[in-house]
Short mmCIF file of C-alpha atoms in Angstrom, two decimals:
data_model
loop_
_atom_site.label_atom_id
_atom_site.label_comp_id
_atom_site.label_asym_id
_atom_site.label_seq_id
_atom_site.Cartn_x
_atom_site.Cartn_y
_atom_site.Cartn_z
CA MET A 1 199.87 -44.19 -43.76
CA ALA A 2 200.64 -47.89 -43.51
CA GLU A 3 200.57 -50.17 -46.53
CA PHE A 4 197.60 -52.46 -46.08
CA SER A 5 197.42 -56.07 -47.22
CA ALA A 6 195.80 -59.38 -46.34
CA ALA A 7 198.50 -59.82 -43.69
CA ARG A 8 198.13 -56.22 -42.47
CA PRO A 9 194.50 -55.17 -43.02
CA CYS A 10 193.05 -51.73 -42.32
CA ARG A 11 191.12 -52.08 -39.07
CA ILE A 12 188.14 -49.83 -38.33
CA LEU A 13 186.34 -49.34 -35.02
CA SER A 14 182.93 -47.64 -35.29
CA LEU A 15 180.95 -46.54 -32.22
CA ASP A 16 177.25 -45.59 -32.28
CA GLY A 17 175.53 -42.74 -30.52
CA GLY A 18 173.05 -43.37 -27.74
CA GLY A 19 173.70 -41.11 -24.75
CA ALA A 20 173.94 -42.90 -21.43
CA LYS A 21 173.58 -46.25 -23.19
CA GLY A 22 177.25 -45.88 -24.10
CA PHE A 23 177.86 -47.95 -20.95
CA TYR A 24 176.94 -50.96 -23.11
CA THR A 25 179.58 -49.94 -25.68
CA ILE A 26 182.21 -49.65 -22.95
CA GLY A 27 181.35 -53.14 -21.73
CA VAL A 28 181.95 -54.55 -25.21
CA LEU A 29 185.22 -52.63 -25.59
CA LYS A 30 186.48 -53.89 -22.23
CA GLY A 31 186.27 -57.41 -23.61
CA LEU A 32 187.84 -56.39 -26.93
CA GLU A 33 190.76 -54.72 -25.18
CA GLY A 34 191.33 -57.88 -23.15
CA LEU A 35 191.21 -60.01 -26.29
CA LEU A 36 193.80 -57.85 -28.06
CA GLY A 37 196.00 -57.45 -25.01
CA ALA A 38 196.77 -53.75 -25.51
CA PRO A 39 195.06 -50.34 -25.65
CA LEU A 40 192.69 -50.22 -28.61
CA HIS A 41 194.41 -47.36 -30.44
CA ARG A 42 197.30 -49.72 -31.16
CA HIS A 43 195.04 -52.12 -33.06
CA PHE A 44 192.80 -49.78 -35.08
CA ASP A 45 193.83 -47.54 -37.97
CA LEU A 46 190.59 -45.58 -37.89
CA VAL A 47 188.11 -44.95 -35.08
CA PHE A 48 184.77 -43.25 -35.81
CA GLY A 49 182.25 -42.15 -33.20
CA THR A 50 178.92 -40.36 -33.00
CA SER A 51 177.55 -38.61 -29.91
CA THR A 52 178.39 -40.78 -26.87
CA GLY A 53 180.48 -42.85 -29.30
CA SER A 54 182.51 -39.73 -30.07
CA ILE A 55 183.48 -39.35 -26.41
CA ILE A 56 184.58 -42.97 -26.24
CA ALA A 57 186.34 -42.76 -29.62
CA ALA A 58 188.26 -39.65 -28.59
CA LEU A 59 189.40 -41.24 -25.33
CA VAL A 60 190.43 -44.44 -27.14
CA CYS A 61 192.43 -42.43 -29.70
CA LEU A 62 194.15 -40.49 -26.93
CA GLY A 63 195.41 -43.80 -25.57
CA CYS A 64 193.08 -44.22 -22.58
CA PRO A 65 192.55 -47.77 -21.31
CA ILE A 66 188.90 -48.83 -21.22
CA ASP A 67 188.83 -49.03 -17.42
CA GLU A 68 189.65 -45.32 -17.38
CA VAL A 69 186.89 -44.59 -19.90
CA HIS A 70 184.46 -46.59 -17.77
CA GLN A 71 185.36 -44.67 -14.62
CA LEU A 72 184.95 -41.34 -16.39
CA TYR A 73 181.46 -42.39 -17.49
CA ARG A 74 180.55 -43.48 -13.96
CA ASP A 75 181.79 -40.14 -12.61
CA HIS A 76 180.14 -37.88 -15.19
CA VAL A 77 177.20 -39.37 -17.11
CA VAL A 78 174.71 -39.16 -14.26
CA LYS A 79 175.74 -35.52 -13.69
CA VAL A 80 174.98 -34.68 -17.32
CA MET A 81 171.86 -36.79 -17.92
CA GLY A 82 170.36 -36.01 -14.53
CA LYS A 83 169.91 -32.35 -15.48
CA TRP A 84 166.40 -31.35 -16.56
CA PHE A 85 166.92 -28.36 -18.84
CA PRO A 86 168.85 -27.98 -22.13
CA TRP A 87 171.06 -25.22 -20.77
CA THR A 88 171.95 -27.20 -17.63
CA LYS A 89 172.66 -30.34 -19.66
CA SER A 90 174.88 -28.35 -22.04
CA GLN A 91 176.70 -26.69 -19.14
CA ALA A 92 177.39 -30.09 -17.56
CA LEU A 93 178.63 -31.37 -20.95
CA ARG A 94 180.96 -28.35 -21.26
CA GLU A 95 182.36 -29.04 -17.82
CA LEU A 96 182.88 -32.69 -18.70
CA ALA A 97 184.71 -31.76 -21.93
CA ALA A 98 186.92 -29.24 -20.12
CA GLU A 99 187.86 -31.69 -17.37
CA VAL A 100 188.46 -34.69 -19.61
CA PHE A 101 189.95 -33.15 -22.78
CA GLY A 102 191.23 -29.75 -21.67
CA ASN A 103 192.63 -27.76 -24.59
CA ARG A 104 193.97 -30.77 -26.49
CA ASP A 105 193.44 -30.62 -30.23
CA PHE A 106 193.45 -33.27 -32.94
CA THR A 107 197.25 -33.41 -33.11
CA ALA A 108 197.13 -35.22 -29.75
CA VAL A 109 195.41 -38.40 -30.97
CA GLN A 110 197.45 -41.54 -31.56
CA THR A 111 195.44 -43.03 -34.43
CA ASN A 112 193.07 -41.62 -37.05
CA ILE A 113 189.68 -40.48 -35.80
CA GLY A 114 186.36 -39.28 -37.19
CA ILE A 115 183.88 -37.43 -34.92
CA VAL A 116 180.48 -37.04 -36.56
CA ALA A 117 178.28 -33.99 -35.92
CA THR A 118 175.55 -32.20 -37.86
CA ARG A 119 176.03 -28.80 -39.50
CA TRP A 120 172.65 -27.42 -38.45
CA ASN A 121 172.12 -24.58 -40.90
CA PHE A 122 173.18 -26.58 -43.95
CA GLU A 123 171.53 -29.86 -42.76
CA THR A 124 174.69 -31.81 -43.64
CA PRO A 125 177.29 -33.83 -41.74
CA ILE A 126 180.43 -32.21 -40.39
CA ILE A 127 183.14 -34.73 -39.52
CA PHE A 128 186.16 -33.76 -37.43
CA LYS A 129 189.17 -35.74 -38.66
CA THR A 130 192.82 -36.16 -37.85
CA SER A 131 194.78 -36.71 -41.02
CA VAL A 132 194.90 -35.08 -44.43
CA ALA A 133 194.84 -38.67 -45.73
CA GLN A 134 191.16 -38.73 -44.65
CA ALA A 135 190.24 -35.71 -46.78
CA HIS A 136 187.94 -36.21 -49.73
CA GLY A 137 189.41 -33.41 -51.86
CA ASP A 138 190.68 -29.90 -51.00
CA HIS A 139 193.77 -31.42 -49.40
CA GLY A 140 195.64 -28.13 -49.49
CA ASN A 141 193.27 -26.53 -47.00
CA PHE A 142 192.89 -29.47 -44.64
CA VAL A 143 193.30 -28.66 -40.94
CA PRO A 144 192.93 -31.41 -38.30
CA GLY A 145 189.56 -31.07 -36.61
CA PHE A 146 188.94 -27.81 -38.51
CA GLY A 147 191.27 -26.22 -35.96
CA CYS A 148 188.89 -26.99 -33.07
CA THR A 149 189.72 -28.68 -29.80
CA ILE A 150 188.67 -32.28 -29.22
CA GLY A 151 186.37 -31.04 -26.47
CA ASP A 152 184.53 -28.73 -28.86
CA ALA A 153 184.14 -31.50 -31.44
CA VAL A 154 182.75 -33.91 -28.83
CA GLN A 155 180.28 -31.31 -27.57
CA ALA A 156 179.13 -30.72 -31.14
CA SER A 157 178.62 -34.45 -31.69
CA CYS A 158 176.72 -34.86 -28.39
CA SER A 159 174.35 -31.86 -28.64
CA ALA A 160 171.08 -33.77 -28.94
CA TYR A 161 168.81 -30.80 -29.67
CA PRO A 162 166.31 -29.86 -28.23
CA PHE A 163 167.43 -31.60 -25.02
CA PHE A 164 170.85 -29.97 -25.30
CA ARG A 165 171.59 -26.59 -26.77
CA ARG A 166 173.16 -26.63 -30.19
CA LYS A 167 176.91 -26.06 -30.12
CA LEU A 168 178.47 -23.06 -31.86
CA ILE A 169 182.02 -23.90 -32.89
CA VAL A 170 184.65 -21.52 -34.24
CA THR A 171 187.08 -23.05 -36.73
CA GLY A 172 190.75 -22.28 -37.09
CA ASP A 173 189.97 -19.74 -39.82
CA LYS A 174 187.35 -18.02 -37.59
CA GLN A 175 184.26 -19.47 -39.27
CA LYS A 176 181.29 -19.88 -36.93
CA ILE A 177 179.33 -23.10 -37.45
CA LEU A 178 176.20 -24.07 -35.53
CA THR A 179 176.25 -27.82 -34.85
CA ALA A 180 174.01 -30.46 -33.33
CA ASP A 181 174.15 -34.15 -32.48
CA GLY A 182 175.79 -36.39 -35.08
CA GLY A 183 173.00 -38.89 -34.63
CA PHE A 184 170.74 -36.76 -36.84
CA CYS A 185 172.84 -37.74 -39.86
CA ALA A 186 174.69 -40.94 -38.85
CA ASN A 187 173.98 -42.42 -35.45
CA ASN A 188 175.86 -45.46 -36.72
CA PRO A 189 178.97 -43.95 -38.40
CA THR A 190 180.28 -47.16 -39.98
CA LEU A 191 179.54 -46.12 -43.57
CA TYR A 192 181.45 -42.87 -43.13
CA ALA A 193 184.42 -44.78 -41.73
CA ILE A 194 184.41 -47.26 -44.62
CA ALA A 195 184.21 -44.33 -47.07
CA ASP A 196 187.43 -42.96 -45.55
CA ALA A 197 189.13 -46.34 -45.88
CA THR A 198 188.03 -47.09 -49.44
CA GLU A 199 187.93 -43.62 -51.01
CA ALA A 200 190.45 -41.57 -49.01
CA PHE A 201 192.97 -44.22 -47.91
CA LYS A 202 192.38 -46.20 -51.15
CA VAL A 203 192.33 -49.53 -49.30
CA PRO A 204 190.93 -52.46 -51.31
CA ARG A 205 187.77 -53.83 -49.71
CA GLU A 206 189.31 -57.24 -49.12
CA HIS A 207 191.92 -55.61 -46.87
CA ILE A 208 189.41 -53.92 -44.53
CA ARG A 209 188.20 -55.30 -41.19
CA VAL A 210 185.39 -53.57 -39.26
CA VAL A 211 184.18 -53.78 -35.68
CA SER A 212 180.93 -51.83 -35.29
CA VAL A 213 179.57 -51.44 -31.75
CA GLY A 214 176.13 -50.13 -30.88
CA VAL A 215 174.49 -49.35 -27.56
CA GLY A 216 171.94 -52.17 -27.48
CA GLU A 217 168.14 -51.95 -27.76
CA TYR A 218 165.88 -51.73 -24.72
CA PRO A 219 162.20 -51.27 -23.80
CA THR A 220 160.90 -47.75 -23.17
CA PRO A 221 161.11 -46.78 -19.48
CA LYS A 222 157.68 -46.88 -17.82
CA ARG A 223 158.12 -43.42 -16.34
CA TYR A 224 157.50 -42.07 -19.84
CA LEU A 225 154.11 -43.74 -19.90
CA THR A 226 152.85 -42.57 -16.51
CA LEU A 227 153.93 -38.94 -15.99
CA SER A 228 151.09 -37.41 -17.96
CA HIS A 229 151.90 -33.81 -17.01
CA TRP A 230 155.25 -34.25 -18.74
CA PHE A 231 153.62 -35.85 -21.78
CA GLY A 232 154.81 -33.35 -24.39
CA TYR A 233 158.42 -33.42 -23.17
CA LEU A 234 158.52 -37.16 -22.77
CA PHE A 235 156.88 -37.82 -26.13
CA THR A 236 159.71 -35.81 -27.70
CA VAL A 237 162.28 -37.95 -25.88
CA ARG A 238 160.65 -41.09 -27.26
CA LEU A 239 160.49 -39.56 -30.73
CA LEU A 240 164.20 -38.67 -30.66
CA GLN A 241 164.98 -42.17 -29.43
CA ARG A 242 163.01 -43.67 -32.31
CA VAL A 243 164.65 -41.38 -34.88
CA LEU A 244 168.12 -42.42 -33.72
CA GLU A 245 167.22 -46.11 -33.74
CA ILE A 246 165.78 -45.88 -37.26
CA ASN A 247 168.89 -44.02 -38.41
CA THR A 248 171.12 -46.68 -36.86
CA LYS A 249 169.28 -49.56 -38.53
CA SER A 250 169.13 -47.76 -41.87
CA MET A 251 172.90 -47.33 -41.87
CA ASP A 252 173.37 -50.97 -40.90
CA GLN A 253 171.08 -52.10 -43.74
CA LEU A 254 172.97 -49.96 -46.25
CA LEU A 255 176.23 -51.43 -45.00
CA HIS A 256 174.99 -54.93 -45.85
CA VAL A 257 173.81 -53.82 -49.28
CA LEU A 258 176.83 -51.74 -50.31
CA PHE A 259 179.69 -53.40 -48.43
CA LYS A 260 178.57 -56.96 -47.74
CA ASP A 261 181.98 -58.17 -48.96
CA ILE A 262 183.83 -56.29 -46.19
CA ALA A 263 184.57 -58.42 -43.12
CA THR A 264 182.46 -56.86 -40.34
CA VAL A 265 181.40 -57.79 -36.83
CA ARG A 266 178.39 -55.79 -35.60
CA ILE A 267 177.61 -55.94 -31.86
CA SER A 268 174.38 -54.40 -30.52
CA ASN A 269 172.02 -56.89 -28.90
CA LYS A 270 168.33 -56.43 -28.19
CA TYR A 271 166.85 -56.87 -24.72
CA THR A 272 163.11 -57.19 -24.10
CA GLU A 273 162.95 -57.73 -20.33
CA PRO A 274 161.04 -54.86 -18.64
CA ARG A 275 163.82 -54.50 -16.05
CA MET A 276 166.21 -53.53 -18.87
CA ALA A 277 164.12 -50.49 -19.85
CA ALA A 278 166.47 -47.59 -20.63
CA ASP A 279 166.94 -44.68 -22.99
CA LEU A 280 169.67 -42.21 -23.90
CA PHE A 281 168.90 -40.00 -20.85
CA GLU A 282 169.13 -42.80 -18.27
CA ALA A 283 170.59 -41.40 -15.02
CA ASP A 284 170.27 -44.37 -12.66
CA LEU A 285 173.81 -45.62 -12.06
CA ASP A 286 172.61 -49.08 -11.05
CA LYS A 287 170.79 -49.39 -14.38
CA LEU A 288 173.83 -48.09 -16.26
CA ASP A 289 175.98 -50.71 -14.57
CA GLN A 290 173.55 -53.33 -15.89
CA LEU A 291 174.06 -51.98 -19.41
CA TYR A 292 177.82 -52.30 -18.95
CA GLN A 293 177.35 -55.90 -17.80
CA ARG A 294 175.19 -56.62 -20.87
CA GLY A 295 177.99 -55.26 -23.03
CA ARG A 296 180.42 -57.65 -21.37
CA GLU A 297 178.03 -60.53 -22.09
CA SER A 298 177.67 -59.43 -25.71
CA PHE A 299 181.43 -59.41 -26.14
CA ARG A 300 181.62 -63.01 -24.94
CA GLU A 301 178.90 -63.96 -27.43
CA TYR A 302 180.85 -62.41 -30.33
CA GLU A 303 184.34 -63.32 -29.12
CA PRO A 304 184.80 -66.21 -31.60
CA ALA A 305 183.88 -63.93 -34.54
CA LEU A 306 186.22 -61.23 -33.26
CA LYS A 307 189.07 -63.70 -32.91
CA LYS A 308 188.51 -64.75 -36.50
CA LEU A 309 188.43 -61.10 -37.64
CA PHE A 310 191.79 -60.37 -36.01
#
């Protein structure tokens, strides 16, 4: 682990959950990669991600350029989100994980990562990490990613029950753990990432720099207000969306209360135009491209603050 100082701060990248709205996140990261002039894993000591943010975080930590991440999303997100049933969505997610991550485990990443999921039966977080330096106790038994593959961890983090099936993972010591979407416990994983930096890495707060990227906020799609025969299903979609948004804002509020002295740039703009209506299950590629473009615009808005941070 590097020695951190004012001249060499600990840099954290935190990526929210939000399903298909991760296109917005990718748009922001495209600008950030251009600003820094190199793949993002070279500039961040710790990358945390929840749900769709976990996919992006894993790809970043494996050294993928953002253009490659963007193309993978364009190729796969519609295939996953366009499915109607939990078992078909989960099958499409499995296929995505197999194609993108293969059998690679957490020894393959090039910087420290945290992938947030929910341990369903215990109603607690389960965070897949890279380095024993990130452990909060029990160092002698630490195993990167609990011995799971990156693909399994990402599926766990993205299993937005009841719209996806919950993911049963098997750890390196053969323990079976039922998991669900990380957004249930930390849709915005910034606090968890800062806890690793301050408590596990023992970095003084003044030597930490944080970039926290959300997925934006958008109006509810009108289709959810007009398809009355799908009312029960669609109401649940809207409820899940609201739960994740409340969770995100709660975490952001706590960040300002508990860590207001840590230099942080938070990027997640709100859009009220009806044409920007979108949710986490958006499957219209033209709309998703608009979210990406909004992310690019948001980067330009925050570019001066990011330059100052770096």
